[in-house]
CSV table of C-alpha atoms in Angstrom, one decimal:
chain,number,residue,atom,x,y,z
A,1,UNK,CA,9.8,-2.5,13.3
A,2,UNK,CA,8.2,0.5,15.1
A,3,UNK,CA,5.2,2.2,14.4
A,4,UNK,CA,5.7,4.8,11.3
A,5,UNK,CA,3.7,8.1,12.2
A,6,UNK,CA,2.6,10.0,8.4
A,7,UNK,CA,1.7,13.8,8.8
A,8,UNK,CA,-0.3,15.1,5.9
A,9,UNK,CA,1.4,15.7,2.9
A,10,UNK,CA,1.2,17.9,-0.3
A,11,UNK,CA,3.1,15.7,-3.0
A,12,UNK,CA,4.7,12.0,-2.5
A,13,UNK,CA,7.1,12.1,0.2
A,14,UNK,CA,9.5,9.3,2.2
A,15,UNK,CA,7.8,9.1,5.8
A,16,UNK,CA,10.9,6.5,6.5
A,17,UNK,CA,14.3,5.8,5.5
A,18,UNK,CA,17.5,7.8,4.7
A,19,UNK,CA,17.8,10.9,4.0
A,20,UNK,CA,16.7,12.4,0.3
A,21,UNK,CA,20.1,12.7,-1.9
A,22,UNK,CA,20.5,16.7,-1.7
A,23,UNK,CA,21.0,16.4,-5.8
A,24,UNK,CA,17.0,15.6,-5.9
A,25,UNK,CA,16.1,13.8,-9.3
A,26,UNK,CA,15.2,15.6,-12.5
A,27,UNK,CA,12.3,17.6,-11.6
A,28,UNK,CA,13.8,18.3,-8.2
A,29,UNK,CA,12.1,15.4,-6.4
A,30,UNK,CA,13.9,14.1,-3.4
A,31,UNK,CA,15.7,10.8,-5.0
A,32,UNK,CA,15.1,7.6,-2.8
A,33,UNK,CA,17.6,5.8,-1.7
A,34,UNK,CA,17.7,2.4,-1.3
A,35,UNK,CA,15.9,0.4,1.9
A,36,UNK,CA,12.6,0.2,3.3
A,37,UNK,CA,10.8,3.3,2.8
A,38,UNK,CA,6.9,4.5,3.2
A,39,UNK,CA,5.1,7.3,1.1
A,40,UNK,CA,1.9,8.8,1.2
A,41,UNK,CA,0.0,10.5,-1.1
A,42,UNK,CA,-3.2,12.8,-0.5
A,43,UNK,CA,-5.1,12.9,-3.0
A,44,UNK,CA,-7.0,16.2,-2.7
A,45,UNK,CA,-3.9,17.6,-2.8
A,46,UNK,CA,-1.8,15.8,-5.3
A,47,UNK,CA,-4.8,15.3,-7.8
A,48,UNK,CA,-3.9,18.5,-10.1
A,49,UNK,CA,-0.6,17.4,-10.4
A,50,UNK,CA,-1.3,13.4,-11.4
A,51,UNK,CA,-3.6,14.4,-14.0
A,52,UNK,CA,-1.2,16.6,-15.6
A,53,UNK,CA,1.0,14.2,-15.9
A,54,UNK,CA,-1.1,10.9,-16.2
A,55,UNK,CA,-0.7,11.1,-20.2
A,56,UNK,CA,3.3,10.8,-20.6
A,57,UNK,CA,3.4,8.7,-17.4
A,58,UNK,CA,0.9,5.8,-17.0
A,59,UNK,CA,1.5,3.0,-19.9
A,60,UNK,CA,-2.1,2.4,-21.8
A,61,UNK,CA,-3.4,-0.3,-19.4
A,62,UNK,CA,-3.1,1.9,-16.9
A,63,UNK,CA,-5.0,4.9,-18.5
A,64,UNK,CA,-7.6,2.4,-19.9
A,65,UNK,CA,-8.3,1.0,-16.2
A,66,UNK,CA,-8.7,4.8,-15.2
A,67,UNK,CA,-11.3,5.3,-18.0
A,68,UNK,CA,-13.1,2.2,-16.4
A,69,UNK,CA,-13.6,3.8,-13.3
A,70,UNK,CA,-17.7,5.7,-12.8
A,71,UNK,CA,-17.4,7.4,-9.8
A,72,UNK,CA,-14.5,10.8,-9.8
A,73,UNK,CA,-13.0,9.9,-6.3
A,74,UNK,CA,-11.9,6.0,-7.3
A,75,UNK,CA,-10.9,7.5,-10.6
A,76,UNK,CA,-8.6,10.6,-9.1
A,77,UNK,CA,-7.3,8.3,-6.1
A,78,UNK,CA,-6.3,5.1,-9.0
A,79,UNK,CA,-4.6,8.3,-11.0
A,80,UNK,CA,-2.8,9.6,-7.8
A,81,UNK,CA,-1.4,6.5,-6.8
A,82,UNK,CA,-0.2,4.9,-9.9
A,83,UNK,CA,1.4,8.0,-11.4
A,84,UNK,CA,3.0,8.7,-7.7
A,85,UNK,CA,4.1,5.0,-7.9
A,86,UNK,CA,5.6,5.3,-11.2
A,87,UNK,CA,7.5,8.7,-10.6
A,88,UNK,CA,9.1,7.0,-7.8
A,89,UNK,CA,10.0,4.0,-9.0
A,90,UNK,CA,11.6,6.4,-12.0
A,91,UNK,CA,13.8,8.3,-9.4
A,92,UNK,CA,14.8,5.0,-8.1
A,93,UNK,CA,15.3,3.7,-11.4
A,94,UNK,CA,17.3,6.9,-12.7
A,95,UNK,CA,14.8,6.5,-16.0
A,96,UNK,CA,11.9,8.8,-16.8
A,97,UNK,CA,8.6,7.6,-15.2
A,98,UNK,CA,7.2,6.9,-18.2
A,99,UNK,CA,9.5,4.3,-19.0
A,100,UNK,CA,9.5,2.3,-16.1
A,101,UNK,CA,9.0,-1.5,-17.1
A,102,UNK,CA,6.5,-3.4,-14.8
A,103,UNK,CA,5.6,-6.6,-15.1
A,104,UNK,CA,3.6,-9.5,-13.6
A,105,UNK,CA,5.3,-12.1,-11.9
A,106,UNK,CA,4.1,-15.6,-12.5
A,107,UNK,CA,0.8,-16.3,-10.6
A,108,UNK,CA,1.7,-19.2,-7.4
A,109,UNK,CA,-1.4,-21.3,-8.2
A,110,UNK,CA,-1.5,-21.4,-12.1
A,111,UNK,CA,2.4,-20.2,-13.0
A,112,UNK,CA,1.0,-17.7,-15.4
A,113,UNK,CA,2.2,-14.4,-15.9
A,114,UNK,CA,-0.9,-12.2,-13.9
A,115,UNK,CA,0.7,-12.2,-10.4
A,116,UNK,CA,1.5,-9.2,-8.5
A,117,UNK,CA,3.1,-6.0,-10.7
A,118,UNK,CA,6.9,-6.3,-10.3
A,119,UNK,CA,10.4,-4.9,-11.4
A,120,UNK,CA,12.2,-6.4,-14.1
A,121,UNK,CA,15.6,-8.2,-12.1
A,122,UNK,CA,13.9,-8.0,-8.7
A,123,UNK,CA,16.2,-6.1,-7.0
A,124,UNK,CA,13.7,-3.4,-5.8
A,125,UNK,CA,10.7,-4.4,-4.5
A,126,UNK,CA,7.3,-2.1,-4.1
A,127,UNK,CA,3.4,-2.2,-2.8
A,128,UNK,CA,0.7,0.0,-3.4
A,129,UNK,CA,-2.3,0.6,-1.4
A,130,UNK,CA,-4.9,3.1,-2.2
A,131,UNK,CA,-8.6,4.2,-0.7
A,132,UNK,CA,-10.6,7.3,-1.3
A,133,UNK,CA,-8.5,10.1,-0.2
A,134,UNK,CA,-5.2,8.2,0.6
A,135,UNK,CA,-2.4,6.2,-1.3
A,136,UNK,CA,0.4,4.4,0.2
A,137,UNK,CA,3.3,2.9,-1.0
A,138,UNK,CA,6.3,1.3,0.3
A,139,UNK,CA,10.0,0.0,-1.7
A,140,UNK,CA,13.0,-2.2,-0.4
A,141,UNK,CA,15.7,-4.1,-1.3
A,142,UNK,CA,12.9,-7.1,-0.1
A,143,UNK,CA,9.7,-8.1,-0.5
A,144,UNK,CA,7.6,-5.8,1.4
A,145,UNK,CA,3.6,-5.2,1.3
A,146,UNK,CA,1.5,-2.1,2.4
A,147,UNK,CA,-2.1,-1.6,3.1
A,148,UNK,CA,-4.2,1.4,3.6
A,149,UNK,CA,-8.0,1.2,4.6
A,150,UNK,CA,-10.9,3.4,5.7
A,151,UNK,CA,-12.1,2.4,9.1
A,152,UNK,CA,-14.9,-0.3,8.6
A,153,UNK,CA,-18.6,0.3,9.7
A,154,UNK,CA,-19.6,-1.9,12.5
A,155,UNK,CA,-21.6,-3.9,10.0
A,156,UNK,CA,-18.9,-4.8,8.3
A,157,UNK,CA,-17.7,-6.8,11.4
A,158,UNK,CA,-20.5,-8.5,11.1
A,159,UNK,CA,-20.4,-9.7,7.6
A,160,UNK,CA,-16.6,-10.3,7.4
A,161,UNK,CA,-16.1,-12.0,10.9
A,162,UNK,CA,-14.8,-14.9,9.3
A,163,UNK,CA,-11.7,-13.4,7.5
A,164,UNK,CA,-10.4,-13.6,11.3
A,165,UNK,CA,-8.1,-15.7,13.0
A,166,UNK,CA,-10.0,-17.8,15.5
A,167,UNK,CA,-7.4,-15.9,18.6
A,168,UNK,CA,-8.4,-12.0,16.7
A,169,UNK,CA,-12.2,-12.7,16.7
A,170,UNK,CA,-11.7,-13.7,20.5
A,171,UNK,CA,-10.4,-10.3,21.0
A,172,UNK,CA,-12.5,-8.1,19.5
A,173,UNK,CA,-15.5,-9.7,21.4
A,174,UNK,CA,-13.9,-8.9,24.5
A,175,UNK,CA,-13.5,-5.0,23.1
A,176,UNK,CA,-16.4,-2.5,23.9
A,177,UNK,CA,-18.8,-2.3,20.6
A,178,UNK,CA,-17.1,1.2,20.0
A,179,UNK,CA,-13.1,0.3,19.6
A,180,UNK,CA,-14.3,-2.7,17.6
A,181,UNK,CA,-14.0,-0.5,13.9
A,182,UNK,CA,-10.6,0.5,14.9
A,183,UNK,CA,-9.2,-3.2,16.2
A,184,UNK,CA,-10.6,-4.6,13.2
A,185,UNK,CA,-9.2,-2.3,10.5
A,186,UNK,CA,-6.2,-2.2,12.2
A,187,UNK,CA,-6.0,-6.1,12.0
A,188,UNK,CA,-7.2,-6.1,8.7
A,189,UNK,CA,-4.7,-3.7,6.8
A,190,UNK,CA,-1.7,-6.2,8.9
A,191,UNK,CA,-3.3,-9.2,7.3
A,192,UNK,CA,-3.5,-7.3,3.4
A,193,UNK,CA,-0.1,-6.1,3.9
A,194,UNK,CA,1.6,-9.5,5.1
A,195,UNK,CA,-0.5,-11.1,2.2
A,196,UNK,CA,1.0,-8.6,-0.4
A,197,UNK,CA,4.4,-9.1,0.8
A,198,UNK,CA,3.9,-13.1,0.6
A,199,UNK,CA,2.8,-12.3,-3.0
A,200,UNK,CA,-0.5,-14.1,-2.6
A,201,UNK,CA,-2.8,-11.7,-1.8
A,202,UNK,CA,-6.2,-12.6,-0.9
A,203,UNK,CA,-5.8,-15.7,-2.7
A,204,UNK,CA,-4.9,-17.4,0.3
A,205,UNK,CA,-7.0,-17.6,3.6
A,206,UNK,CA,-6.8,-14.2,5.8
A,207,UNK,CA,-8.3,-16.3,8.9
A,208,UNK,CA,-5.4,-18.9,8.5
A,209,UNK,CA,-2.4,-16.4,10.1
A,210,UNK,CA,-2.5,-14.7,13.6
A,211,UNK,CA,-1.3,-10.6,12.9
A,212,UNK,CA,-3.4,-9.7,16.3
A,213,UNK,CA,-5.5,-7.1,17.0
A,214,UNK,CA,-4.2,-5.1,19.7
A,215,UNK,CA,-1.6,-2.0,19.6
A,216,UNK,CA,1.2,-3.9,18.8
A,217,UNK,CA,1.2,-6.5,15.3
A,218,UNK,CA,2.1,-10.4,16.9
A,219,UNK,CA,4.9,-11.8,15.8
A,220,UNK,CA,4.8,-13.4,12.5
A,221,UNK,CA,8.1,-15.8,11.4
A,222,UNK,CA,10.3,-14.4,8.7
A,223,UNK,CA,8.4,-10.7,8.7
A,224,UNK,CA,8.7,-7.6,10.6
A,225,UNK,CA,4.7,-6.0,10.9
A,226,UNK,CA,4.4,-2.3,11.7
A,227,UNK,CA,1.5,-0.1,11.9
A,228,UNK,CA,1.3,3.1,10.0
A,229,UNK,CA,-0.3,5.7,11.9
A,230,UNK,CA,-2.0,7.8,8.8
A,231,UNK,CA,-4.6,10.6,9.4
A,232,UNK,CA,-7.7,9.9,11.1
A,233,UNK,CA,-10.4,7.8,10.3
A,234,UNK,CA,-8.0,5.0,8.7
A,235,UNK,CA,-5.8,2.8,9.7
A,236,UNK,CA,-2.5,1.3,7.8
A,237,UNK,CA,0.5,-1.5,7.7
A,238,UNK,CA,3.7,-2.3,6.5
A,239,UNK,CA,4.7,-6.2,6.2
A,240,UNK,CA,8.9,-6.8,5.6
A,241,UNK,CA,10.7,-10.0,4.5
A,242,UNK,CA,13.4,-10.5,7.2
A,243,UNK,CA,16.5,-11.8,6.3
């Protein structure tokens, strides 16, 4: 997979994949078509428009976890992503977004139902990702996992070191103190999105699978990494199940 490069964008719109079906979907939104495809949402620019439409679009957990939230920015960039996620997933879906049915697949270490949020059917798959300012979110026709994150401080390093393969911490010591934010990030956001398409999460051990830390993702069996080149001052991934 190659890298996906995201120019800034007013509203929710593919980055990769076919082309939008001319038609467009009931409000005039481009209408996804099936495959692997990347969005991104800013949310300085897309934060008028979610909370006009948060009431008739997010179901009640949603709007209640929204409510939970103290500072504005989490608050607006939670609102942004899910109502972008759900207005998608209705164009895919041909159903309004408000009635999109998601669910929670079975957890894979106590088989109850609080897993990651899925489709009824499972024949389209999504992941979300969302920081201060940015959302992303990625669909296929197979399980696929996206990760956005604002580059870490240095102390971060420090205090997360472990969370690295034994082969990534190597390289990072080798790098001068200054690329070190960047390499990890960049490591970090492959690592969240190959975990999310796995379904586990950070469930499982982050230190226990080599993603690498230089330009290019390694090799990982079964998945196709790519880096998401989004604006500056973060760094981003998509994982996808390989057939």
């Amino acid at each position: 997979m190659t890298v996906l490069t995201v120019p800034r964008l007013l509203l929710p719109r593919r980055l990769t994949g076919s082309a939008p079906d001319p038609g467009g979907g009931p409000d005039g939104t481009p209408r996804p078509s099936p495959g692997p495809e990347v969005w991104l949402v800013d949310t300085s620019e897309y934060r008028t428009h979610a909370e006009r439409r948060a009431p008739a679009t997010l179901d009640r957990q949603e709007l209640a976890r929204a409510a939970e939230f103290v500072q504005s920015a989490d608050r607006d960039s939670y609102v942004c992503a899910h109502v972008a996620l759900r207005r998608l997933l209705g164009l895919y879906l041909d159903v309004a977004p408000g009635q999109v049915v998601i669910e929670r697949a079975p957890c894979l270490h106590c088989d109850e139902p609080h897993g990651r949020p899925v489709l009824p059917g499972g024949t389209l798959h999504f992941s979300l990702s969302h920081c201060t300012g940015l959302s992303l979110l990625a669909f296929a026709t197979a399980p696929v996992g996206v990760d956005v994150e604002e580059l870490v401080a240095p102390a971060t390093i420090l205090e997360t070191a472990d969370v690295l393969h034994p082969r990534e911490a190597a390289e990072l010591s080798r790098l001068p103190a200054a690329e070190r934010p960047t390499a990890f990030t960049r490591v970090w956001t492959r690592k969240e999105a190959y975990l999310k398409g796995l379904g586990v999460g950070l469930s499982a051990d982050p230190s226990a699978d080599y993603v690498g830390s230089g330009p290019e993702p390694a090799a990982v069996p079964g998945w196709s990494l790519a880096d998401v080149t989004v604006p500056e001052g973060h760094c981003a991934a998509v994982a996808l199940r390989t057939p």
